[in-house]
Short mmCIF file of C-alpha atoms and ligand atoms in Angstrom, two decimals:
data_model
loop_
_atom_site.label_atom_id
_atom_site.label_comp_id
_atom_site.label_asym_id
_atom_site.label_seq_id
_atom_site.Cartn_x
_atom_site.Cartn_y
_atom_site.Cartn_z
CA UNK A 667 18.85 7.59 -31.65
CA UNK A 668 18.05 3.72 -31.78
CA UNK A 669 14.70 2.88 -30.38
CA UNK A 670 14.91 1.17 -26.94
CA UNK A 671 14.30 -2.92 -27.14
CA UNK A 672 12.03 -4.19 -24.79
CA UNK A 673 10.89 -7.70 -23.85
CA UNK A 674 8.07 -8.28 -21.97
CA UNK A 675 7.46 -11.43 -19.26
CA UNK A 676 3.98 -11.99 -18.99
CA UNK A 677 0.78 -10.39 -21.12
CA UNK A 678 -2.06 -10.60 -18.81
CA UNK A 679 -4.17 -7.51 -18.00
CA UNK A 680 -1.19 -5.09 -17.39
CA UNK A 681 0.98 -6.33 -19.97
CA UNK A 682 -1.86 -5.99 -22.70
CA UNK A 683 -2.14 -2.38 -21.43
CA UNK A 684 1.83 -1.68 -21.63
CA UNK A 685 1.39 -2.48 -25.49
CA UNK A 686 -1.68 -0.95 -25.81
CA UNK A 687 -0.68 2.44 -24.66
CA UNK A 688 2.71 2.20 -25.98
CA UNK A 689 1.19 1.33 -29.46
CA UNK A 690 -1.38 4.41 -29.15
CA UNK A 691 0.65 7.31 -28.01
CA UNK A 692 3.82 6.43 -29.33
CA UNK A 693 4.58 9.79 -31.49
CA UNK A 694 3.57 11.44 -28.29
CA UNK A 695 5.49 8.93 -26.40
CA UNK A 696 8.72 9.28 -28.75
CA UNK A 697 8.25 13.54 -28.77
CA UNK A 698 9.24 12.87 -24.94
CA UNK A 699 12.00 10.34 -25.14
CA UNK A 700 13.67 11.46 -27.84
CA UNK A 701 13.82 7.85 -29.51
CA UNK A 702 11.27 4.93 -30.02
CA UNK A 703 10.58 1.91 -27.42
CA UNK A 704 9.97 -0.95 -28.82
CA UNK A 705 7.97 -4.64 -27.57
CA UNK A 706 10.47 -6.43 -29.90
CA UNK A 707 9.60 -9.71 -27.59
CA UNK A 708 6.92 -11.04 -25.68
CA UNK A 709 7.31 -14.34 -23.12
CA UNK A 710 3.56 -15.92 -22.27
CA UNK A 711 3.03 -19.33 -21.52
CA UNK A 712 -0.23 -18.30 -22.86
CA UNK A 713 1.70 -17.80 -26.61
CA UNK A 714 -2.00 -17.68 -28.38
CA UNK A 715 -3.45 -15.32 -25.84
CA UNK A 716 0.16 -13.10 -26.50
CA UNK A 717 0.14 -13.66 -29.97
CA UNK A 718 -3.78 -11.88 -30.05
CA UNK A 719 -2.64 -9.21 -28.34
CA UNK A 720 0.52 -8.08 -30.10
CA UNK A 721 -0.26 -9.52 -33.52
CA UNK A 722 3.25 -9.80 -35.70
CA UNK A 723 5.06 -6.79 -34.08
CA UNK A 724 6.87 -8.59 -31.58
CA UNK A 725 8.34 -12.44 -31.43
CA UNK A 726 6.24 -14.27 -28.99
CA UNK A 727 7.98 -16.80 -27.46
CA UNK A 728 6.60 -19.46 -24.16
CA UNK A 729 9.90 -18.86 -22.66
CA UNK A 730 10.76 -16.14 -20.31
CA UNK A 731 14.34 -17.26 -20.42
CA UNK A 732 14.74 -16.46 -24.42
CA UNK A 733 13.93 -13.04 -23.97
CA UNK A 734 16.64 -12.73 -21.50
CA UNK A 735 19.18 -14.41 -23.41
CA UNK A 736 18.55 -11.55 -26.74
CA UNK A 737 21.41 -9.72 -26.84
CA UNK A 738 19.46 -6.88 -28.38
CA UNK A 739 16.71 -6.54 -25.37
CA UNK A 740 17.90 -3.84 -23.23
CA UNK A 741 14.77 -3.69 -20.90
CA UNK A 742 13.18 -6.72 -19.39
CA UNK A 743 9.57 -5.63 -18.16
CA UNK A 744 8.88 -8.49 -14.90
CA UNK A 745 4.81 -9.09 -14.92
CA UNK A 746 4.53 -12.22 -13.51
CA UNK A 747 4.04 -11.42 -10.30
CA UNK A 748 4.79 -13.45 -6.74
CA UNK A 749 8.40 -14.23 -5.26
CA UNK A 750 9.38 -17.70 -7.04
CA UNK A 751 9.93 -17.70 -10.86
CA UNK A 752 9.71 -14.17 -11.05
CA UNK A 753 12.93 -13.38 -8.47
CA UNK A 754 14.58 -15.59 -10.69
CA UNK A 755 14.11 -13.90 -13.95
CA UNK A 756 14.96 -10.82 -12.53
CA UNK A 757 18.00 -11.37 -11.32
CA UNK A 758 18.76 -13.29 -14.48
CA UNK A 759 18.29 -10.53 -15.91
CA UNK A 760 20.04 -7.81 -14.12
CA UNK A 761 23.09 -10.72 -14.49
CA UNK A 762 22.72 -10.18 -18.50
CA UNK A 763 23.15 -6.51 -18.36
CA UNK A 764 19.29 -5.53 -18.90
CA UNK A 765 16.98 -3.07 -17.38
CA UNK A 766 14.08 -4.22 -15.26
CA UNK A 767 10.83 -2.89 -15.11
CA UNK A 768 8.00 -4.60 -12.44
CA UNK A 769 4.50 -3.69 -11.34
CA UNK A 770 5.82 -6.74 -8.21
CA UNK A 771 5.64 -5.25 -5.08
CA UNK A 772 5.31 -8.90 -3.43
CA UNK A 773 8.88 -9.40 -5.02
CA UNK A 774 10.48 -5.89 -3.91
CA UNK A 775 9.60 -5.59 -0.80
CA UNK A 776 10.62 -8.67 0.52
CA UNK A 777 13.82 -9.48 -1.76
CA UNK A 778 14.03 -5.99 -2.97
CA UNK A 779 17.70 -4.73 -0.84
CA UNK A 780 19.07 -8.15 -3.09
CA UNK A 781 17.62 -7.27 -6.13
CA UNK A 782 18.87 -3.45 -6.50
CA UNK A 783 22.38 -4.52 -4.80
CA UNK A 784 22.60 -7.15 -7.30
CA UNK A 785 21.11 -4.08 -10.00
CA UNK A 786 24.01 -1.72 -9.12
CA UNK A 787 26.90 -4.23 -9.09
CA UNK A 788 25.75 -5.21 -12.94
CA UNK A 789 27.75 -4.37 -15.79
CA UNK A 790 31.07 -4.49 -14.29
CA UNK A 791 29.74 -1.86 -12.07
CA UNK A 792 28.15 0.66 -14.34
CA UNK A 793 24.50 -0.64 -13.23
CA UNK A 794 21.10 -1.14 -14.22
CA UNK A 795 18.01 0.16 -13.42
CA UNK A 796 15.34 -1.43 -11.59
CA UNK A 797 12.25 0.77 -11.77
CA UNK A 798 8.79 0.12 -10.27
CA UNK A 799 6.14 2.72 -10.23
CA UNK A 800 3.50 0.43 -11.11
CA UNK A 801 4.09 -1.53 -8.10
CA UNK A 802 2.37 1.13 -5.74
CA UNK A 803 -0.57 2.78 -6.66
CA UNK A 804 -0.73 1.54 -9.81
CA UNK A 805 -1.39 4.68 -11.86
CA UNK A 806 -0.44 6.99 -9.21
CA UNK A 807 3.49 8.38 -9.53
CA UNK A 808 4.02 8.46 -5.81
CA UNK A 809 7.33 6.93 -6.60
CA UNK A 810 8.95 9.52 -8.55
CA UNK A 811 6.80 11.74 -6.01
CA UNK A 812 9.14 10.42 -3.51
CA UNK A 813 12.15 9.49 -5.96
CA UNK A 814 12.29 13.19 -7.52
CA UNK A 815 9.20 15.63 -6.56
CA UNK A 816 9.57 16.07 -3.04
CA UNK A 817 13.39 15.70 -2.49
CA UNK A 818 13.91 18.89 -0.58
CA UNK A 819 12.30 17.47 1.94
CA UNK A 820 12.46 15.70 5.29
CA UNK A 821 9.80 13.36 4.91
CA UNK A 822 7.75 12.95 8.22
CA UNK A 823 5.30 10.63 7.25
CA UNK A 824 3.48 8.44 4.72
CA UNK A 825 -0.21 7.28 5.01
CA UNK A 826 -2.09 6.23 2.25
CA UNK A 827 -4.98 3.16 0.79
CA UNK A 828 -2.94 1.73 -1.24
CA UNK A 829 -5.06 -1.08 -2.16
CA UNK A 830 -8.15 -0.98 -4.00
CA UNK A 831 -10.03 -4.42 -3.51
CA UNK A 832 -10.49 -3.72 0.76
CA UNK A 833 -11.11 0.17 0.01
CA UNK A 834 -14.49 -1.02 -2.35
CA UNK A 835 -15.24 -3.64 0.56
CA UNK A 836 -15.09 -0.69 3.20
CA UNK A 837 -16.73 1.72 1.03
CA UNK A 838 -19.78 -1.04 0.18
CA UNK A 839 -19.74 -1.87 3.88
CA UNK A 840 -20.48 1.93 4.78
CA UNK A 841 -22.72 2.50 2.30
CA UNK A 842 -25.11 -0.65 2.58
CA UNK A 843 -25.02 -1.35 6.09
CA UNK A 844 -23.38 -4.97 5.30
CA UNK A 845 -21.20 -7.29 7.22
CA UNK A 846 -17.53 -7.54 5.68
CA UNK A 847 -18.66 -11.48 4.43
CA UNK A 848 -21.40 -10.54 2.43
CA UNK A 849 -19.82 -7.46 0.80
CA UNK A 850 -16.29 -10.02 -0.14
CA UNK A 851 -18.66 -12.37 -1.87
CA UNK A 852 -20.57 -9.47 -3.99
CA UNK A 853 -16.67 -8.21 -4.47
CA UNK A 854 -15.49 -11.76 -5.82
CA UNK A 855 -18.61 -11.99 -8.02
CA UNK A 856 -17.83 -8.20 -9.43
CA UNK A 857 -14.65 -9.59 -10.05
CA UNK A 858 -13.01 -6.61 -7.79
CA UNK A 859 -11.56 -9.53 -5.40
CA UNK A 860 -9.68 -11.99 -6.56
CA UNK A 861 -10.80 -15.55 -6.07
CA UNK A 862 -8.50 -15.89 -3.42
CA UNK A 863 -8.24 -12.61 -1.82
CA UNK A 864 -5.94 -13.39 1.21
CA UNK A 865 -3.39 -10.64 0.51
CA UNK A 866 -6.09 -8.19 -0.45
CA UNK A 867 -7.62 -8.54 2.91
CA UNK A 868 -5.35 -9.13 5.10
CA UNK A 869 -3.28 -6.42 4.63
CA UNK A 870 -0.47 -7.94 2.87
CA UNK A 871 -0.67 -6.54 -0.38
CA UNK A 872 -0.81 -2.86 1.56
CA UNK A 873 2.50 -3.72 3.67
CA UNK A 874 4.30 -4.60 0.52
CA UNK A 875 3.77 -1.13 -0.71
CA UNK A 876 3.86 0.73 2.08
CA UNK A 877 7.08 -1.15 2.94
CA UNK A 878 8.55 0.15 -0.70
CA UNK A 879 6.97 3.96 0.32
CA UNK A 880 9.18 3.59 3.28
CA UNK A 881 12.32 3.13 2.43
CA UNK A 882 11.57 5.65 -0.20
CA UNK A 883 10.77 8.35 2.43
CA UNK A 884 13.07 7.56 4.94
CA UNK A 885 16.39 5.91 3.35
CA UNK A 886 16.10 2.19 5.37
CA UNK A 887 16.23 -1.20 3.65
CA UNK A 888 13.02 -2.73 2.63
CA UNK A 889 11.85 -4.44 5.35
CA UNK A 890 8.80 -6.08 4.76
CA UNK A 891 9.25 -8.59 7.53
CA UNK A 892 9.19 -6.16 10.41
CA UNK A 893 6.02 -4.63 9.04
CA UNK A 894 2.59 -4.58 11.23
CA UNK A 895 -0.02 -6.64 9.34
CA UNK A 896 -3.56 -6.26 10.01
CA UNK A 897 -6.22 -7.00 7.22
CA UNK A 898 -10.50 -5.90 7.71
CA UNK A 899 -11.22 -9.21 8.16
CA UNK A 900 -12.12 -9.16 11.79
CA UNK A 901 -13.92 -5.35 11.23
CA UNK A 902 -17.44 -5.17 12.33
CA UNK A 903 -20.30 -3.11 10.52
CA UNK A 904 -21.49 -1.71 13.55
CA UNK A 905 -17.93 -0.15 14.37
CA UNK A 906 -18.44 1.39 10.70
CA UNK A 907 -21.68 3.26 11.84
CA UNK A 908 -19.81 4.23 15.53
CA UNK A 909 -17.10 5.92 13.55
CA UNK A 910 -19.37 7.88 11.23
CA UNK A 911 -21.69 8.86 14.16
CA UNK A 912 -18.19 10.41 15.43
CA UNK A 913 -17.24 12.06 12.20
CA UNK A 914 -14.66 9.31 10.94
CA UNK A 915 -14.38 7.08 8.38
CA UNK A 916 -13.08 3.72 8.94
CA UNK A 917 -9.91 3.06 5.82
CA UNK A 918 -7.25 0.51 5.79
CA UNK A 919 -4.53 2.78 5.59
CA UNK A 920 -0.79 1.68 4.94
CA UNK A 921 1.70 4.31 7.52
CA UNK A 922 5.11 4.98 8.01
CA UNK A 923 6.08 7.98 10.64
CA UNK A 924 9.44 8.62 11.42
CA UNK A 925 9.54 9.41 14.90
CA UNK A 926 12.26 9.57 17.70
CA UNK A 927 12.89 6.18 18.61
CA UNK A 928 12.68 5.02 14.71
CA UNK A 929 10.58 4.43 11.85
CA UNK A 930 6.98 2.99 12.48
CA UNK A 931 5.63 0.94 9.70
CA UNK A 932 2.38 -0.01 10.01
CA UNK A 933 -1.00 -1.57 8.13
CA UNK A 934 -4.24 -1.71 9.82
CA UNK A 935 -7.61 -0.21 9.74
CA UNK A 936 -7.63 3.29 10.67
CA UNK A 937 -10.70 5.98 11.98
CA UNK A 938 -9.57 9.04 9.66
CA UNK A 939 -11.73 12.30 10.49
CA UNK A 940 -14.25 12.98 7.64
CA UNK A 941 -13.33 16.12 6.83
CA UNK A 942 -9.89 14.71 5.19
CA UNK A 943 -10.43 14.53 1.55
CA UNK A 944 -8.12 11.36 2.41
CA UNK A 945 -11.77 9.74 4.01
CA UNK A 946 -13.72 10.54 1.19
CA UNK A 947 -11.91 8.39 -1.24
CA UNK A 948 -14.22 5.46 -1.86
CA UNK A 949 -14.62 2.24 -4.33
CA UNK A 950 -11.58 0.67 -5.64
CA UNK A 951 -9.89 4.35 -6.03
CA UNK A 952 -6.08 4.77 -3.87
CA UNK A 953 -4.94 8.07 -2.45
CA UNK A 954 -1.74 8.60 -0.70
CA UNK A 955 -0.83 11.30 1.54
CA UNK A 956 2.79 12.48 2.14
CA UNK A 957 3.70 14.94 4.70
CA UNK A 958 6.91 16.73 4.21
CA UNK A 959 8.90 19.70 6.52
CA UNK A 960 8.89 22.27 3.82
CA UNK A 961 5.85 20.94 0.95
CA UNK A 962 3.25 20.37 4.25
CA UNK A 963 0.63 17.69 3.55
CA UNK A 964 0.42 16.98 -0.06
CA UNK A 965 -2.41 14.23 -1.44
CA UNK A 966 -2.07 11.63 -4.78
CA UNK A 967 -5.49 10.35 -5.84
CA UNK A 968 -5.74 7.50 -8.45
CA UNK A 969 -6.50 4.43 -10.30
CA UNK A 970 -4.46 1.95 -8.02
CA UNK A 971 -4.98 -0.90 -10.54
CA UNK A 972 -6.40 -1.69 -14.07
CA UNK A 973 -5.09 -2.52 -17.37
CA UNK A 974 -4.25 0.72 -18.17
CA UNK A 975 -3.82 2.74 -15.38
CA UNK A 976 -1.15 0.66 -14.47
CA UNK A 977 0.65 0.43 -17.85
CA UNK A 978 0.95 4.55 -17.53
CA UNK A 979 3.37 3.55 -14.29
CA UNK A 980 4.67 0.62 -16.35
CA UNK A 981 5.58 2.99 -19.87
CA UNK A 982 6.54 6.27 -17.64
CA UNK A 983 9.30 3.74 -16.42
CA UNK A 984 10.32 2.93 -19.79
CA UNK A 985 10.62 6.45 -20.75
CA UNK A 986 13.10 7.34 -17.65
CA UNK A 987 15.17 4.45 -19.17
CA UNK A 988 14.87 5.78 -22.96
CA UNK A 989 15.78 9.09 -21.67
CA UNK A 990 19.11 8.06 -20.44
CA UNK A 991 21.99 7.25 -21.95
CA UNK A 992 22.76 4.10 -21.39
CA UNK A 993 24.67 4.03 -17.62
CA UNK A 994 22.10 3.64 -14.42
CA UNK A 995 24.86 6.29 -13.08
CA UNK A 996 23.30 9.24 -14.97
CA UNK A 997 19.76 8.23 -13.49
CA UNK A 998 17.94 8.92 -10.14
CA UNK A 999 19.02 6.44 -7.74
CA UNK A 1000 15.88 3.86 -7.59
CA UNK A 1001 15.17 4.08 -3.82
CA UNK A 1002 15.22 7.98 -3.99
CA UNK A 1003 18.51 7.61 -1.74
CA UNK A 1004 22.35 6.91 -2.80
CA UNK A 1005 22.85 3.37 -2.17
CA UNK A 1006 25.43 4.23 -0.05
CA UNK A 1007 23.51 6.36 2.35
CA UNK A 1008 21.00 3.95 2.90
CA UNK A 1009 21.18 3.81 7.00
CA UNK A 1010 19.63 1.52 9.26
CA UNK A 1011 16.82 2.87 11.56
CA UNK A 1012 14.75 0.39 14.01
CA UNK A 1013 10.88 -0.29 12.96
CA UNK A 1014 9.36 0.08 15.77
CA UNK A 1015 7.39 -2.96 17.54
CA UNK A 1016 3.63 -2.35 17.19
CA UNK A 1017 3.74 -2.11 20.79
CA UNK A 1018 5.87 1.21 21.05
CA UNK A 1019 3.53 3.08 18.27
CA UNK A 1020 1.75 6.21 19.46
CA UNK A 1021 -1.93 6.85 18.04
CA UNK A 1022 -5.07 7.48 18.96
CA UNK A 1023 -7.93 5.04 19.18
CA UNK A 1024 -11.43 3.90 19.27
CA UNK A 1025 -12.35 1.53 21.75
CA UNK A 1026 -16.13 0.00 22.01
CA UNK A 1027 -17.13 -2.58 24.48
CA UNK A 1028 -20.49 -4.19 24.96
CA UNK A 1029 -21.27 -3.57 28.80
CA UNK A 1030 -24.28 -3.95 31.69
CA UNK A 1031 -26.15 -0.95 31.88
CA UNK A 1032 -26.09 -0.77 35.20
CA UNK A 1033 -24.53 2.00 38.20
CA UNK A 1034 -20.61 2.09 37.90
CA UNK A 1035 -19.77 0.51 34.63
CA UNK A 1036 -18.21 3.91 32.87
CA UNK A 1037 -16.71 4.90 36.38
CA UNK A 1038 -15.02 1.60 36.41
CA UNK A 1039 -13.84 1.78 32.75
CA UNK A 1040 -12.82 5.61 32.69
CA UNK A 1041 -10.87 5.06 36.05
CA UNK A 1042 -8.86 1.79 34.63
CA UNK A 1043 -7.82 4.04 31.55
CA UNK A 1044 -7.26 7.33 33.56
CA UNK A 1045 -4.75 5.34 36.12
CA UNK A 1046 -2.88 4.39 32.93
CA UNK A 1047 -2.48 7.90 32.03
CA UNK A 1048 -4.74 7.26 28.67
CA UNK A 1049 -6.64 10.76 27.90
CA UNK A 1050 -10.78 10.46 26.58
CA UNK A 1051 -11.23 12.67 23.93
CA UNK A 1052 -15.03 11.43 23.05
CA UNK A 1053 -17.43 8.89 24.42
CA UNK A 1054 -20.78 7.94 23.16
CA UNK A 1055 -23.18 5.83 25.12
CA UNK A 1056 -26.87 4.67 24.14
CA UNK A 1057 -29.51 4.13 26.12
CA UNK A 1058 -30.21 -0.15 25.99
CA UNK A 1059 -32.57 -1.47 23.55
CA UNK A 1060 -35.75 -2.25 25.20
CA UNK A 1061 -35.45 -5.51 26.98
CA UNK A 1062 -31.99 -5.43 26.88
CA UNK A 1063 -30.14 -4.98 30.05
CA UNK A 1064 -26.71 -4.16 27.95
CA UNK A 1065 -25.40 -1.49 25.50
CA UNK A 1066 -22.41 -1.08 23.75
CA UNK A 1067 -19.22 2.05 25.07
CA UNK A 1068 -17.88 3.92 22.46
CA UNK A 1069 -14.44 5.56 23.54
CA UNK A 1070 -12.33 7.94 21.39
CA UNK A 1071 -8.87 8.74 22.73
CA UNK A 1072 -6.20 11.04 22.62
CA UNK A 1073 -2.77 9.48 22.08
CA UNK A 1074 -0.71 7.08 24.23
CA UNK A 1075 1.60 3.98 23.59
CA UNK A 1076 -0.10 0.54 22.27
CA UNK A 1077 1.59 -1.54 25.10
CA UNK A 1078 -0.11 0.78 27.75
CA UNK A 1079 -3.38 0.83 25.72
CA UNK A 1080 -3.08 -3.19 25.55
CA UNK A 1081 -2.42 -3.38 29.58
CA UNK A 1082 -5.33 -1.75 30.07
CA UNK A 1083 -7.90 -2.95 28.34
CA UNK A 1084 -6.86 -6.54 29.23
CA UNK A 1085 -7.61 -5.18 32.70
CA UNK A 1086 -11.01 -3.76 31.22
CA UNK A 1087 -11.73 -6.70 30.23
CA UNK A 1088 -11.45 -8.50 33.19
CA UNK A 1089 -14.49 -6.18 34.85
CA UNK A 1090 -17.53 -8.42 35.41
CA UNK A 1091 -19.64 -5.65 33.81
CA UNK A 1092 -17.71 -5.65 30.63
CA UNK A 1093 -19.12 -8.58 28.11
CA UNK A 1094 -16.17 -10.09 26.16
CA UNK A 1095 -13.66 -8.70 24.16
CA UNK A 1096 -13.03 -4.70 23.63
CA UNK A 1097 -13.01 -3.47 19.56
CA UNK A 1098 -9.71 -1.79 19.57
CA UNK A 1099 -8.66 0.46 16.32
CA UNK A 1100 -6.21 2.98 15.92
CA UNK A 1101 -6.86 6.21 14.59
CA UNK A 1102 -5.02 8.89 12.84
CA UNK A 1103 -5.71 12.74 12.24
CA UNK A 1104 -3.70 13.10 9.21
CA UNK A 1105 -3.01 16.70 10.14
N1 HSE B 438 -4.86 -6.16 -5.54
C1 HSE B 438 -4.49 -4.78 -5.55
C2 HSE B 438 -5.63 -3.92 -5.05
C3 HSE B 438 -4.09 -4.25 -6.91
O1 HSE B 438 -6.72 -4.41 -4.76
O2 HSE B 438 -5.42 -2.72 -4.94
C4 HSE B 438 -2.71 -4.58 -7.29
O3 HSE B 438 -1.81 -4.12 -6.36
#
């Protein structure tokens, strides 16, 4: 069978891995597929950098636009990244009738319902693919873990750290005692965070995939917009330390539940008991957990990024396409559901979510102050499941509560600690994060 024509939009680090791997395990590669894929084209602005990397095998061109117009590409692989040229060239793309591979999760999370609607009207209706493995988890297959593996099942949740650059800065933080500040510059200079880390750390790069996980798990639209953001940036070493003396581990964690009321879809640092093997994944490494009614709790532990790593997402996509023959009808639908049974469920406000948390205050040490503070959370119907309390450091007349509770609703949590927080004996503002048992 004729090889499969690929062109290839953008050679950076993952793109140089795609022809890298491709060029080293191709007999392997082709003992799969049944037939050859080919780089035939490469678009770089960057043409010397692309031209060092894939020598004369492939026509490098500085225009993205010229690999879209070949008639005889059938795959366009997207690894530009970010929602502006890139949404584009995609759907130029899909409009000429070509395959699309992406590692952009930026891109399909928030214009992805656009993108695969626009994917399955394409070629007078017959279709094109629109794969992305290497857009969550880099190495990890959690999509065709959710796309094919676990499709007896009724997924109940998702929860995993799905992003590798606030995972090292949590693990350093841990394990050196530092403040989140120092440990980002060390990270920067490493070259593990990017220069301008902003998604990284703020959770947005997390909520993109865990926002593609979801719909994946559940059957919604993407819906990146009514996703809960919070990043580390605000987390404080000594609330690292709290958790351990506990027996958690403090993880940005990226969650959707389905419950009753809807679907909650969440990002935010997360106390996860130690004894998960979910807790013990440290450095740059991602894990995600998926819990399903008939599988149980199963976990995916992997390189979430790197040249390579992520080109083994980027080629296993390639292969799916090679392995059909030639209408998107014949393959697995891309969001693990039929299009047409896609269905609407609310995301719940973060407001309505359930969880447990961890609460620390700084407070007086004086008579009253934990029957004041208990009280104010027992009238609210909020449950203590573990309190520590130190003695004050000598010469200090204050020492900071450490509260574990069982579950209740945020908006009751919020009420009362603003009413906590009005007690003379409590010093500013209480450390509020959620926790999960990942049972
Ligand atoms: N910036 C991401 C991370 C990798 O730190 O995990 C690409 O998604």
């Amino acid at each position: 069978m004729k090889a499969l024509k690929v062109g290839l939009l953008g050679i950076g680090t993952v793109g140089s891995g795609v022809f890298t791997v491709l060029t080293r395990n191709q007999e392997e590669i082709v003992r799969r597929t049944g037939r050859g894929i080919e780089i035939n084209m490469v678009a770089d602005l960057d043409t010397a950098r692309a031209s060092a990397v894939v020598g004369t095998s492939a026509q490098v061109v500085n225009d993205a636009r010229a690999v879209i117009a070949n008639p005889d590409i059938d795959v366009v692989i997207e690894l530009i990244g970010g929602y502006g040229i890139a949404k584009a060239l995609v759907l130029e793309a899909i409009a000429a009738g070509k395959h699309v591979v992406t590692a952009n999760k930026a891109l399909l999370a928030v214009h992805g319902d656009e993108i695969f609607a626009a994917a399955a009207k394409a070629r007078n209706g017959q279709g094109v693919m629109v794969l992305f493995e290497a857009a969550v988890a880099g190495g990890i297959p959690i999509i065709k873990t959710l796309r094919e593996g676990l499709t007896a099942n009724r997924i109940q949740w998702v929860a995993g750290i799905i992003n590798g650059t606030t995972n090292f800065i949590l693990s350093e933080m841990r394990d050196k005692g530092l403040d989140f500040a120092t440990v980002l510059k060390q990270a920067q200079a490493l070259g593990y965070a990017e220069a301008d880390p902003t998604f990284d750390i703020e959770g947005v790069d997390a909520a993109h995939k865990a926002t593609l996980m979801s719909a994946m798990a559940f059957g919604i639209p993407v819906q990146f917009d009514k996703a809960y953001v919070e990043g580390i940036t605000k987390l404080g070493a000594e609330d690292i330390k709290y958790a351990e003396q506990l027996g958690y581990r403090i993880k940005l964690l990226g969650i959707s539940k389905r419950v009753s009321a809807g679907i909650e879809l969440r990002v935010h640092p997360t106390l996860i008991p130690t004894k998960r093997l979910i807790a013990n994944v440290e450095g740059a490494m991602n894990a995600v957990m998926v819990q399903g009614d008939a599988v149980g709790t199963t976990l995916y532990y992997g390189k979430g990024a790197g040249s390579e790593p992520t080109a083994s997402a980027v080629v296993a996509d390639l292969v799916d396409i090679a392995r059909m023959s030639g209408h998107a009808s014949q393959a697995t639908p891309v969001l693990a559901f039929q299009p047409a049974s896609v269905q609407a469920a609310p995301i719940l406000p973060i407001g309505q979510v359930v969880t447990s948390y961890y609460l620390r205050m700084r407070v007086s040490d004086e008579a009253g102050v934990l029957a004041k503070v208990t009280g104010i959370l027992a009238e609210a119907g909020i449950s203590i499941d573990a309190l520590i309390q130190h003695e004050a450091k000598d010469g200090e007349n204050q020492t900071d509560l450490i509260i574990l509770t069982h579950d209740c609703v945020e908006a009751t949590m919020d009420k009362a600690l603003h009413k906590v927080e009005t007690l003379s004996s409590v010093l500013g503002r209480v450390v509020k994060i959620r926790k999960e048992e990942l049972a």
